Coordinates of C-alpha atoms (C1' of nucleotides) in Angstrom, one line a residue:
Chain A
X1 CA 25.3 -35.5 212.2
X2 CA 21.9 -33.9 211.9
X3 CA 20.2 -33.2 215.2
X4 CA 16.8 -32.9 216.0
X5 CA 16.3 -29.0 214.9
X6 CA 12.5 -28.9 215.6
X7 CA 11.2 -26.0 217.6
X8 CA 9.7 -26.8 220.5
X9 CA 6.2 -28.0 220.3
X10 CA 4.2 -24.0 220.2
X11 CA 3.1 -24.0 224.0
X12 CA 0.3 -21.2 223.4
X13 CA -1.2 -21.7 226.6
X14 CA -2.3 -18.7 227.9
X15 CA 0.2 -18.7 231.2
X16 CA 3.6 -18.3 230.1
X17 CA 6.3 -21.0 230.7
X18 CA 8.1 -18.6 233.2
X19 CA 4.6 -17.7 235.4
X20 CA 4.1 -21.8 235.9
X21 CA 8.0 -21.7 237.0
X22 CA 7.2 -19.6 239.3
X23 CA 4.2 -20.9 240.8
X24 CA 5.5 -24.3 240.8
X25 CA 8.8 -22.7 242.9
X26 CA 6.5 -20.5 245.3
X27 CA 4.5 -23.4 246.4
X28 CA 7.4 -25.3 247.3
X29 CA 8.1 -22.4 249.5
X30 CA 4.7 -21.2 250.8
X31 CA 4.0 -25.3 251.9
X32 CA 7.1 -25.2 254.0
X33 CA 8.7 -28.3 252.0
X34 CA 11.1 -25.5 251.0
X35 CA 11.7 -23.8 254.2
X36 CA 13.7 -20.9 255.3
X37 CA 17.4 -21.3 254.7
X38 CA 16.8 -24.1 251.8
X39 CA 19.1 -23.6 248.8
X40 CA 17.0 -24.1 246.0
X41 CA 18.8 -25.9 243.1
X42 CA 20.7 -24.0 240.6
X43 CA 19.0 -22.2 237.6
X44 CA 20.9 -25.0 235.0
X45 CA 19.6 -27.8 236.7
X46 CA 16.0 -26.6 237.2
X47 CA 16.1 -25.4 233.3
X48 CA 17.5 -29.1 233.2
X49 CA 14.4 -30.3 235.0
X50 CA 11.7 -27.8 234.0
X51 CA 13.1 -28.5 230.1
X52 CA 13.7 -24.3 229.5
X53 CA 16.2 -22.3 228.7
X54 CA 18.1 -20.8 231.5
X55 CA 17.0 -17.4 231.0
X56 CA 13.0 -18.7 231.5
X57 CA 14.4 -20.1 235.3
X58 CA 16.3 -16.9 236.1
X59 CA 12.8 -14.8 235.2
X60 CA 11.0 -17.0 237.5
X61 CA 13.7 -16.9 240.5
X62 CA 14.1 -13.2 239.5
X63 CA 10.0 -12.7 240.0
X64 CA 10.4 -14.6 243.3
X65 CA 13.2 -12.5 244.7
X66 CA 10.8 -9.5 243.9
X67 CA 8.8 -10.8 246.0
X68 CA 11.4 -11.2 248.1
X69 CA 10.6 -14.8 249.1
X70 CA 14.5 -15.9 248.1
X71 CA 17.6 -14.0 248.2
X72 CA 20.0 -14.9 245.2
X73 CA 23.3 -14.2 245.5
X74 CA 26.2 -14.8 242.7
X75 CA 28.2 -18.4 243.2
X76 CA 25.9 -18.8 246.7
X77 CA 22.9 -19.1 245.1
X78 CA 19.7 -18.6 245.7
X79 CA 17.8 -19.1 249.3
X80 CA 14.2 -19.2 250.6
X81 CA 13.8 -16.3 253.0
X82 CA 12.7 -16.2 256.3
X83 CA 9.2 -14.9 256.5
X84 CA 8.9 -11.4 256.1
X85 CA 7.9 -8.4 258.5
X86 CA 3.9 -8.0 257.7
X87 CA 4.5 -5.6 254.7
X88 CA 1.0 -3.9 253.0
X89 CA 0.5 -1.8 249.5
X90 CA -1.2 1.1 251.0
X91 CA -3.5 2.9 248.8
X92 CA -4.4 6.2 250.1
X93 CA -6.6 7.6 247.5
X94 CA -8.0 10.7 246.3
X95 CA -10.9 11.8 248.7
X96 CA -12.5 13.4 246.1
X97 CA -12.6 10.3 243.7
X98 CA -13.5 7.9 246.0
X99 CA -16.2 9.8 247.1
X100 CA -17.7 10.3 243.3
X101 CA -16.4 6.4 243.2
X102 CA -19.0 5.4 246.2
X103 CA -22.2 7.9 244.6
X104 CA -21.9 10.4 247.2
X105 CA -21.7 14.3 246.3
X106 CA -18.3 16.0 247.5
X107 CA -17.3 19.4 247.8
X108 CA -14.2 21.2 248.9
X109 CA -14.6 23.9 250.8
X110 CA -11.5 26.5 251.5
X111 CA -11.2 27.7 255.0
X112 CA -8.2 29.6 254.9
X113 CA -5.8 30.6 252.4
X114 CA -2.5 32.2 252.9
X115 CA 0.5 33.2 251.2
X116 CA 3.5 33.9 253.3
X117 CA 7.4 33.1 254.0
X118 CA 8.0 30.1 256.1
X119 CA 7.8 30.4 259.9
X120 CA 10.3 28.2 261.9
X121 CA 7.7 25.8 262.5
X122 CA 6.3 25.9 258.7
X123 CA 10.1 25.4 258.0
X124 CA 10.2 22.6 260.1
X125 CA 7.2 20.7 258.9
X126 CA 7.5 21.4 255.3
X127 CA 11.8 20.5 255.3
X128 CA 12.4 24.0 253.2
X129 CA 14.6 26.7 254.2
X130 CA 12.8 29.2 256.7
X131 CA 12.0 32.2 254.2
X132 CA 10.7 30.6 251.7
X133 CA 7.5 31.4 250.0
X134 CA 5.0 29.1 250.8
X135 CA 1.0 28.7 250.4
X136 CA -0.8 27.5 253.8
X137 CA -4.4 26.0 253.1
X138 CA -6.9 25.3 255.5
X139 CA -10.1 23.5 254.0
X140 CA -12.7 21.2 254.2
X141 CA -13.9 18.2 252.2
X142 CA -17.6 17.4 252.5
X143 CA -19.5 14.6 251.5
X144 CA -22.9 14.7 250.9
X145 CA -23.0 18.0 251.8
X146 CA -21.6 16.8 255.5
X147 CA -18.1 17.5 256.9
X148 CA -16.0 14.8 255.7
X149 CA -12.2 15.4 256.5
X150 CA -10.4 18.8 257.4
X151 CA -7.4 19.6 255.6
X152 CA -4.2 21.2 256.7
X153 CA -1.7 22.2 253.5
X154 CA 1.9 23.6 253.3
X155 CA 3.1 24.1 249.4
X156 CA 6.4 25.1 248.8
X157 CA 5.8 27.9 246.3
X158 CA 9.6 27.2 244.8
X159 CA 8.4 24.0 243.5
X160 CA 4.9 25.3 242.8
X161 CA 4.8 29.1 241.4
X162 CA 1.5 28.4 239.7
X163 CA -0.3 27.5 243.1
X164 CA 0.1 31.4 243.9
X165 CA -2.8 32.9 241.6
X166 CA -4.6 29.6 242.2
X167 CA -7.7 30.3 244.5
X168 CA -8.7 26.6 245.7
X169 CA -12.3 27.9 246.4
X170 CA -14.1 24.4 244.9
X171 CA -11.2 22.6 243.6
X172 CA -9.0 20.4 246.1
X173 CA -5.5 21.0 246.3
X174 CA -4.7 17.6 246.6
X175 CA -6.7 17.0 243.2
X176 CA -5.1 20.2 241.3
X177 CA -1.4 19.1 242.7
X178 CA -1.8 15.6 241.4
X179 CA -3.1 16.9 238.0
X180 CA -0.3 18.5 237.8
X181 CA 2.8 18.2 239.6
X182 CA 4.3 14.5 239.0
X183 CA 6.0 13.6 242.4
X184 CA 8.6 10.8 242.6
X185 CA 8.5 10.3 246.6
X186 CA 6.5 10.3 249.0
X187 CA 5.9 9.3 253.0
X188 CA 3.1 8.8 254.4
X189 CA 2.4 9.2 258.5
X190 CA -0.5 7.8 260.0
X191 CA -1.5 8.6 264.0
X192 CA -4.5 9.1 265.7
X193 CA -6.0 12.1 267.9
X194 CA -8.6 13.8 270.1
X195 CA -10.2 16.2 268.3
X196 CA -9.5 19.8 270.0
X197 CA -12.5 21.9 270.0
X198 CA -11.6 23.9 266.5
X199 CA -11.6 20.6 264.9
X200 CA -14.7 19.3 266.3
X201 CA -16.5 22.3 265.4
X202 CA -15.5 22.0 262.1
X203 CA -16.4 18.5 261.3
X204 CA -19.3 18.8 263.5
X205 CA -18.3 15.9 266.0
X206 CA -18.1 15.9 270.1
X207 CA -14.4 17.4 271.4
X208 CA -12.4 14.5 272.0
X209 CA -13.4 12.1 269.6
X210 CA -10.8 9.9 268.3
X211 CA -9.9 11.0 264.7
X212 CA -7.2 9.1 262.5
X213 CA -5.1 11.5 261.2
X214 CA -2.7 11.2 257.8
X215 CA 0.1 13.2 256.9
X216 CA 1.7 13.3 253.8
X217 CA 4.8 14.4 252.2
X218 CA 5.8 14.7 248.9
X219 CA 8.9 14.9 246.7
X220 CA 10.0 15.6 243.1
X221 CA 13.5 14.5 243.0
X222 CA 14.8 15.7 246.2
X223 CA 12.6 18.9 245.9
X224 CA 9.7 19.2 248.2
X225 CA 6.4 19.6 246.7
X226 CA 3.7 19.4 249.5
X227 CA 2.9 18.4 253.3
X228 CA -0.7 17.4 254.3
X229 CA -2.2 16.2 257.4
X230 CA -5.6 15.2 257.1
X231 CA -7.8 14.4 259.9
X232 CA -10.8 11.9 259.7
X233 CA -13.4 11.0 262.4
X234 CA -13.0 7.2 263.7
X235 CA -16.3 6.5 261.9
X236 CA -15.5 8.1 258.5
X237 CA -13.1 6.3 257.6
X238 CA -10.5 3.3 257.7
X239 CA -7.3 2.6 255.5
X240 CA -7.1 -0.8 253.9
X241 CA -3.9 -2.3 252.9
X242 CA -3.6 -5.8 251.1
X243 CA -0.5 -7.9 250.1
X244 CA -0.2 -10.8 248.9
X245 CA 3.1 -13.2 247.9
X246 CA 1.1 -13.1 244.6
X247 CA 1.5 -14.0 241.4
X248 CA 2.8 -11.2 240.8
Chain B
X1 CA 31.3 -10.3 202.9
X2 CA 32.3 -10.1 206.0
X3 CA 31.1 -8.5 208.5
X4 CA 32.0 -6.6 212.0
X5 CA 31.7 -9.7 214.0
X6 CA 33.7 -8.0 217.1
X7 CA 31.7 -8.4 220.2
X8 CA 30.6 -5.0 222.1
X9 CA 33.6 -3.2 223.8
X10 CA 33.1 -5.2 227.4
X11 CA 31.3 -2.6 229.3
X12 CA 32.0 -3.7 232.8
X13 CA 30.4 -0.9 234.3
X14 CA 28.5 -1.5 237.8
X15 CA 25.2 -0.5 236.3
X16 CA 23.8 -2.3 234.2
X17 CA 22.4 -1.2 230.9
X18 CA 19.0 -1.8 231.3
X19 CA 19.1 0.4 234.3
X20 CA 20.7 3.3 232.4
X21 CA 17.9 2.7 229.7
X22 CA 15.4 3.0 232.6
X23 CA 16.9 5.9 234.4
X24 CA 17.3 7.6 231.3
X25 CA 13.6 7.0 230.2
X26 CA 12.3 7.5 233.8
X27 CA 13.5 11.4 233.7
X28 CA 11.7 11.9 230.4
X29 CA 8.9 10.9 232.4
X30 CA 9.1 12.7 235.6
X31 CA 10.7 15.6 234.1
X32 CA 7.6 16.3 232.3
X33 CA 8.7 16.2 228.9
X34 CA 6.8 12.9 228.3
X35 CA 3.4 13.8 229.6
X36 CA 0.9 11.3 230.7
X37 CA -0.9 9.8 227.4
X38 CA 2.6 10.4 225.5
X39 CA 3.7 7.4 223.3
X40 CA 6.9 5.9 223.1
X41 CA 9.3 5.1 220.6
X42 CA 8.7 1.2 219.6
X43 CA 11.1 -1.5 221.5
X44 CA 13.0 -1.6 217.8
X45 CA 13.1 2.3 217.4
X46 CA 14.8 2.3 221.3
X47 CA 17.2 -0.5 220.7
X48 CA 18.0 1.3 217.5
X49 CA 18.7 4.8 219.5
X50 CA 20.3 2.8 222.5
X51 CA 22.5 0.3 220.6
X52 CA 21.2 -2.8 222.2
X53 CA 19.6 -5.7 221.9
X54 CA 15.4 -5.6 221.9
X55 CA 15.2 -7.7 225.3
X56 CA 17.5 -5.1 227.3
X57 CA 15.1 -2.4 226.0
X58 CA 12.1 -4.8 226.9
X59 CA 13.4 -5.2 230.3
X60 CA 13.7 -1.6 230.6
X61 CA 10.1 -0.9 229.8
X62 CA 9.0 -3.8 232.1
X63 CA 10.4 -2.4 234.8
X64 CA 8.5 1.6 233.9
X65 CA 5.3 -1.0 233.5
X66 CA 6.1 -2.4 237.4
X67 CA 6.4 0.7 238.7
X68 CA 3.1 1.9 236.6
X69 CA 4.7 4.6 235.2
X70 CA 3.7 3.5 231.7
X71 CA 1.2 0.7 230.3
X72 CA 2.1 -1.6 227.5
X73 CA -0.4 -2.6 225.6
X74 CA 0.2 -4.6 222.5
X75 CA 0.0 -3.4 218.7
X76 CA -0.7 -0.4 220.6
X77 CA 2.0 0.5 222.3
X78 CA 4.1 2.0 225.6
X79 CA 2.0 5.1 226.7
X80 CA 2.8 7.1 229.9
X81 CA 0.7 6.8 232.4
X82 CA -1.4 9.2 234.9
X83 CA -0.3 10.2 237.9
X84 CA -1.3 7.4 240.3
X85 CA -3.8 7.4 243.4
X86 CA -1.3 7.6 246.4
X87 CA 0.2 4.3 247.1
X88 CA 3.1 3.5 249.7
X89 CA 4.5 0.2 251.0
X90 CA 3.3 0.1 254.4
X91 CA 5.0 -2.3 256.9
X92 CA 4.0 -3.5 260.2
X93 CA 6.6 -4.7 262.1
X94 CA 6.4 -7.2 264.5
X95 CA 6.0 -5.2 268.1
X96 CA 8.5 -7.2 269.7
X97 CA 11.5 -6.9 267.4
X98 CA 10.7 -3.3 267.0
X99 CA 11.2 -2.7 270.3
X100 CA 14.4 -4.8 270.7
X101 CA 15.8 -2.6 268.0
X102 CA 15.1 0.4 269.7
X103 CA 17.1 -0.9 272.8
X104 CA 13.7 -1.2 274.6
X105 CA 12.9 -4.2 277.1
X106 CA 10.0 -5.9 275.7
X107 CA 7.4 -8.1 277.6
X108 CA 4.6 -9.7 276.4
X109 CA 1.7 -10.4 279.5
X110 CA -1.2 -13.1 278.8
X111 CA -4.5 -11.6 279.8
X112 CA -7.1 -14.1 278.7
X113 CA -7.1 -17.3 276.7
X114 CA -9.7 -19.6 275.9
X115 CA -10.5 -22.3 273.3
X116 CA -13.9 -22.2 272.2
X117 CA -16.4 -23.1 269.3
X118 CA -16.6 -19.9 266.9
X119 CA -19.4 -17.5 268.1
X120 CA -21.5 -15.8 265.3
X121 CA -19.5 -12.9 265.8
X122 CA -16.1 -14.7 266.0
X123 CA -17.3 -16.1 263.0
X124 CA -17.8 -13.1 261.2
X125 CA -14.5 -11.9 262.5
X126 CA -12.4 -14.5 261.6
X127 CA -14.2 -15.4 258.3
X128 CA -14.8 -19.8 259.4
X129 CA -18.0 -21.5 259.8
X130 CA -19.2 -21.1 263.4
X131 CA -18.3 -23.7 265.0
X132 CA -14.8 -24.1 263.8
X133 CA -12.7 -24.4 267.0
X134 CA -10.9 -21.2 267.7
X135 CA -8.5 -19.8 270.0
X136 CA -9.2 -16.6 271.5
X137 CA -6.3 -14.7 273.1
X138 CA -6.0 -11.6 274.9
X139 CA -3.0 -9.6 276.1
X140 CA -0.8 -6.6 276.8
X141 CA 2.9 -5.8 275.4
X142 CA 4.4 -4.1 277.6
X143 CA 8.1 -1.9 276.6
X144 CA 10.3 -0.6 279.2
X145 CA 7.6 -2.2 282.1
X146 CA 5.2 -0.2 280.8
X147 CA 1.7 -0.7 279.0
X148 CA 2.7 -0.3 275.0
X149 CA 0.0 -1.7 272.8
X150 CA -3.5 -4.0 273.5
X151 CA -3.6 -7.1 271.4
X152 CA -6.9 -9.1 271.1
X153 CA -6.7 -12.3 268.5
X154 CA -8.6 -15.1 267.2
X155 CA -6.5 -17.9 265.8
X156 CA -8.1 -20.6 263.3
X157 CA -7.0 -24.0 264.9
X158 CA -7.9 -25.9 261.9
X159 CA -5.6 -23.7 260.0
X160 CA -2.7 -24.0 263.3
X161 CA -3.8 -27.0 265.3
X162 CA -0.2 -26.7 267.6
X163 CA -1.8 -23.6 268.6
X164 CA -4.1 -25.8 271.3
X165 CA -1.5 -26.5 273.4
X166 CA 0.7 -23.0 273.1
X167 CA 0.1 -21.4 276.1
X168 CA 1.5 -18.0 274.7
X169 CA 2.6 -17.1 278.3
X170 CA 6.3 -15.2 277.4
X171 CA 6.1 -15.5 273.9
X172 CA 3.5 -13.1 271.9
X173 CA 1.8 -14.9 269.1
X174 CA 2.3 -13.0 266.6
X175 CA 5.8 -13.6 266.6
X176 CA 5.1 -17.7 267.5
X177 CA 2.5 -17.7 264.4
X178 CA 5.0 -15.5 262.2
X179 CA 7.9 -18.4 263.1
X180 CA 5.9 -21.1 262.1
X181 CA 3.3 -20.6 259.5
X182 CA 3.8 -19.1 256.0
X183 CA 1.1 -16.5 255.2
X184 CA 0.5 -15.8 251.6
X185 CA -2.0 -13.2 252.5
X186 CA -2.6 -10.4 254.7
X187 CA -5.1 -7.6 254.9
X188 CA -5.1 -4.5 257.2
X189 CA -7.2 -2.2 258.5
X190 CA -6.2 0.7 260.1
X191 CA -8.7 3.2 262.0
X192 CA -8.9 5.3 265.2
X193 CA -11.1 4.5 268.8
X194 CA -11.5 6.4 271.6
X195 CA -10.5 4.1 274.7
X196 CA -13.4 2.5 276.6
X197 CA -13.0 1.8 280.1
X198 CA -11.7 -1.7 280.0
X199 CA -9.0 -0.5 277.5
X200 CA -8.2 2.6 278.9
X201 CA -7.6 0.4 282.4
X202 CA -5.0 -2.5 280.8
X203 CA -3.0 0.4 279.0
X204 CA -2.9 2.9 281.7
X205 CA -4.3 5.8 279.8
X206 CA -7.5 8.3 280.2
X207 CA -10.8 7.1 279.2
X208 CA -11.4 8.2 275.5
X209 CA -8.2 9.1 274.8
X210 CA -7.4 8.7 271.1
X211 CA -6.2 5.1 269.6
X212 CA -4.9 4.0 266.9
X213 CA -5.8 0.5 265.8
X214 CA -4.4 -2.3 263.4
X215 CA -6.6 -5.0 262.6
X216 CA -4.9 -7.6 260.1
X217 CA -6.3 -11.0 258.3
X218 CA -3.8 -13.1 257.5
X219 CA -4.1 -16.2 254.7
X220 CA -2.4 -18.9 253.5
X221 CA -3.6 -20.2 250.1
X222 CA -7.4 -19.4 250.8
X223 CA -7.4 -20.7 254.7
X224 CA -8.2 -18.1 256.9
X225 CA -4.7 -18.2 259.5
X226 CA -5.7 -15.1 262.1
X227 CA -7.5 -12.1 262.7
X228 CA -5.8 -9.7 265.3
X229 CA -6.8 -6.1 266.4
X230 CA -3.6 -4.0 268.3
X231 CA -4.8 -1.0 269.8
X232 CA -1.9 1.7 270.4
X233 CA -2.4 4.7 272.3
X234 CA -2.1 7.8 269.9
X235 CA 1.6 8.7 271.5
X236 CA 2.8 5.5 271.2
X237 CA 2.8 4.9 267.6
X238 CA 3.2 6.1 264.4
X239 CA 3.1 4.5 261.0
X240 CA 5.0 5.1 258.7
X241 CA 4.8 4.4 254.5
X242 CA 7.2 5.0 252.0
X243 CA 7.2 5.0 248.5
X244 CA 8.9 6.1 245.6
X245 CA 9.4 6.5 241.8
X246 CA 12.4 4.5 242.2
X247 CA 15.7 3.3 240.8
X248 CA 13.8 0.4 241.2
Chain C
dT1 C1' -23.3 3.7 205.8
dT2 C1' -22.1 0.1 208.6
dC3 C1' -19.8 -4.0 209.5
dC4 C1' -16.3 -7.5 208.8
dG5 C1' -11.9 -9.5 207.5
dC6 C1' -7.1 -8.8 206.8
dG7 C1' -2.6 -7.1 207.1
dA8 C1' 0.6 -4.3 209.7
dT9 C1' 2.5 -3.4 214.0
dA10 C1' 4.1 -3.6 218.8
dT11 C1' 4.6 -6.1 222.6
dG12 C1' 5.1 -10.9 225.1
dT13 C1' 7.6 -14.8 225.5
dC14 C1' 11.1 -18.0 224.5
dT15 C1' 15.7 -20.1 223.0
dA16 C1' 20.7 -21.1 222.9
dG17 C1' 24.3 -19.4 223.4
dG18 C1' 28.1 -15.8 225.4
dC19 C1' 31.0 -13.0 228.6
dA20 C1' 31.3 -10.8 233.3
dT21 C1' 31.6 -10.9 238.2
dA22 C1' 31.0 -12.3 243.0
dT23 C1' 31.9 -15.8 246.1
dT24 C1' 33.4 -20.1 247.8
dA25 C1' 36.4 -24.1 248.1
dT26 C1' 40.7 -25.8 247.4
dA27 C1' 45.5 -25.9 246.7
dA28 C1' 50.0 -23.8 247.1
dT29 C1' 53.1 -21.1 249.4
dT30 C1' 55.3 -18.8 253.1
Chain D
dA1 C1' 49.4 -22.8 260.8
dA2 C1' 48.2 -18.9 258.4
dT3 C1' 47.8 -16.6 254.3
dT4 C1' 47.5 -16.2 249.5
dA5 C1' 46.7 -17.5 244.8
dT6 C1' 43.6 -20.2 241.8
dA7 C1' 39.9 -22.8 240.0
dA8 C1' 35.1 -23.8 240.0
dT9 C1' 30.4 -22.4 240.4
dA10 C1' 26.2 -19.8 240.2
dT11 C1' 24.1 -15.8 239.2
dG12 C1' 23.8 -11.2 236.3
dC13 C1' 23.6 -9.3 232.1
dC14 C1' 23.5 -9.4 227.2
dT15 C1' 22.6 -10.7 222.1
dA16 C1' 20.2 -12.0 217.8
dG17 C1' 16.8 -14.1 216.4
dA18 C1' 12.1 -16.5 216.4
dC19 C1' 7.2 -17.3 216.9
dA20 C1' 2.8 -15.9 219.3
dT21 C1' -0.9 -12.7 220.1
dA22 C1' -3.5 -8.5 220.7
dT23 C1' -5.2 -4.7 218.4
dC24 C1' -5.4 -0.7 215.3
dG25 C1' -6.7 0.9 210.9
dC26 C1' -8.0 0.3 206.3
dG27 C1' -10.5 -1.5 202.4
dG28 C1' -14.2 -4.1 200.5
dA29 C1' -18.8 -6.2 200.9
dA30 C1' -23.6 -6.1 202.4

DNA sequence: TTCCGCGATATGTCTAGGCATATTATAATT
DNA sequence: AATTATAATATGCCTAGACATATCGCGGAA
């Protein structure tokens, strides 16, 4: 018997099969006729239904549990989530570009600029053994020619040997670290404080004025590169984090 | 002729092989022996060296290309990328589970609550017409009886109509919004105030002292849901972002 | 010299199967 | 009744091949 042997009629739409899969699954979900809890049918019968191969459903269902609106689980199979915990891709750029980025004129300027074997406290904030060699920066970013953000630094020299003969008088750190030192982790802390009167006189605002402050710490596989805290007044600037259950 | 038609030995090992692929190619990459512009070997020239089918290989690279270690561009090729801007997954709990968790007693206190005709401003806020019917809430959480975090919120009632008759005395509506309506979309802000008096007064802290404040959007499909600001006194919280390089 | 068309190449997507493995429901046994 | 073996099921991973499509580079024409 000969069967019908005929490719499939060639689909070259630009959105692929699996990306309409998808879409078609996440509105069911985001409109609630899916809610949390529903078991959704099983990848055979929705490649049944949709007219695909298996493998197209499970790209779909695996996209959606990336976006961790399902949870799919071997023989149970696959469930719409309950709603998430509000969750954000934070960007937390590169003073130095998004200044150039927005037309404004930056310069770093280096404050301070120390080499020494970590205190107790630099131990403490930097997670290295106390002893270790590190470089302690002080500096300031400025922004059409105004203070901008002040810059506390902690390098672990270990990880870093090149950042010894490196002066910092123009360049960032931040900048010549990303260049580069490729990281693998990192945390980011974000608080808020009054400016102490150092501070303030640096950045040229009153004592006491609320300042957001972000610390960072970075990683290259288990080895600790950097910590930074860097401290902004309230009115220069303000993070911005989007998500969305997107299309991916 | 015949040929070896014996499957592959049955490698039931936990990890799969298009993880090992990754891994493998990963530590090229963050080892520093590919450097950022270096071009890899061609899908075929990898499943070759690797002993696999194209599509394991393909899934390998996909996953590099999520995590935007490399870009894949067609006829052109997989190319490692630059280091990237400083991104992390940022996520803001709901207050009141947080605090649960932490073996904290958690109260939410009403302050104010009005239903009213968007202002200008409220329209500008909330991103509706003015005039769409809104719901403006105010109120206080309060953790171990104490003042915790200031929570001031406009709520679209065209978007959640049941919101009319919620009298959100109890029960903080963040947590009755995030039970009943799917967002798709959510944007935050995140800066630093100093307290003004009528703040500094609900949350039992000095005039001016430092604050940390989340404003979030939320969407769902295009429809504006809620606009909320949570002022935090600069000891009470911390946020914290995560990312990494990962084993995906 | 400059521009345009064409072939080569690498990725993007898809199919139709296959075996592996976790988990659940059911039947059998103690 | 409680426990244990077994079968069924749904996902997880994989292969070998196919066509589609973007784009790079080269050679020929204006």
């Amino acid at each position: 018997m000969i069967r019908d042997d005929s490719p499939p009629p060639a689909r070259s739409n630009a959105v692929p099969r699996y990306r309409e899969i998808y879409e078609a699954l996440r509105q069911k979900i985001v409109s609630g006729e899916w809610p949390a809890g529903y078991r959704l049918p099983s990848e055979h019968e929705l490649a049944r239904s949709f007219g695909c191969a298996r493998m197209t459903i499970g790209k779909a269902l695996g996209a959606l549990a990336d976006q961790r609106l399902v949870t799919r689980r071997r023989r149970a199979g696959t469930t719409v989530n309950m709603p998430r915990p509000q969750e954000s891709v934070l960007e937390i750029h590169d003073i130095e570009a998004e200044l150039l980025a927005a037309g404004v004129s930056y310069a770093y300027q280096s404050l301070e600029r120390r080499v020494r074997r970590a205190s107790t406290a630099d131990a403490n904030i930097l997670g290295v053994p106390s002893g270790t060699p590190v470089l302690a920066l002080t500096g300031l970013h400025r922004a059409g020619g105004r203070p901008h953000a002040l810059e506390e630094r902690l390098i672990n020299l270990h990880a870093v040997p090149e950042a010894r003969a490196e002066r910092f008088s123009g360049i960032s750190p931040g900048r010549w670290l990303l260049q580069r030192i490729p990281w693998t982790e990192a945390e980011h802390q974000i608080g808020a404080l009054n400016a102490d009167a150092a501070i303030a006189r640096w950045l040229a605002i009153r004592r006491n004025t609320a300042c957001l402050t972000i610390e960072r710490n970075t990683w290259r596989d288990e080895q600790r590169i950097t910590h930074v805290r860097v401290i902004y007044p309230c009115d220069q600037h303000r993070l911005v984090a989007r998500f969305r259950y997107g299309p991916t």
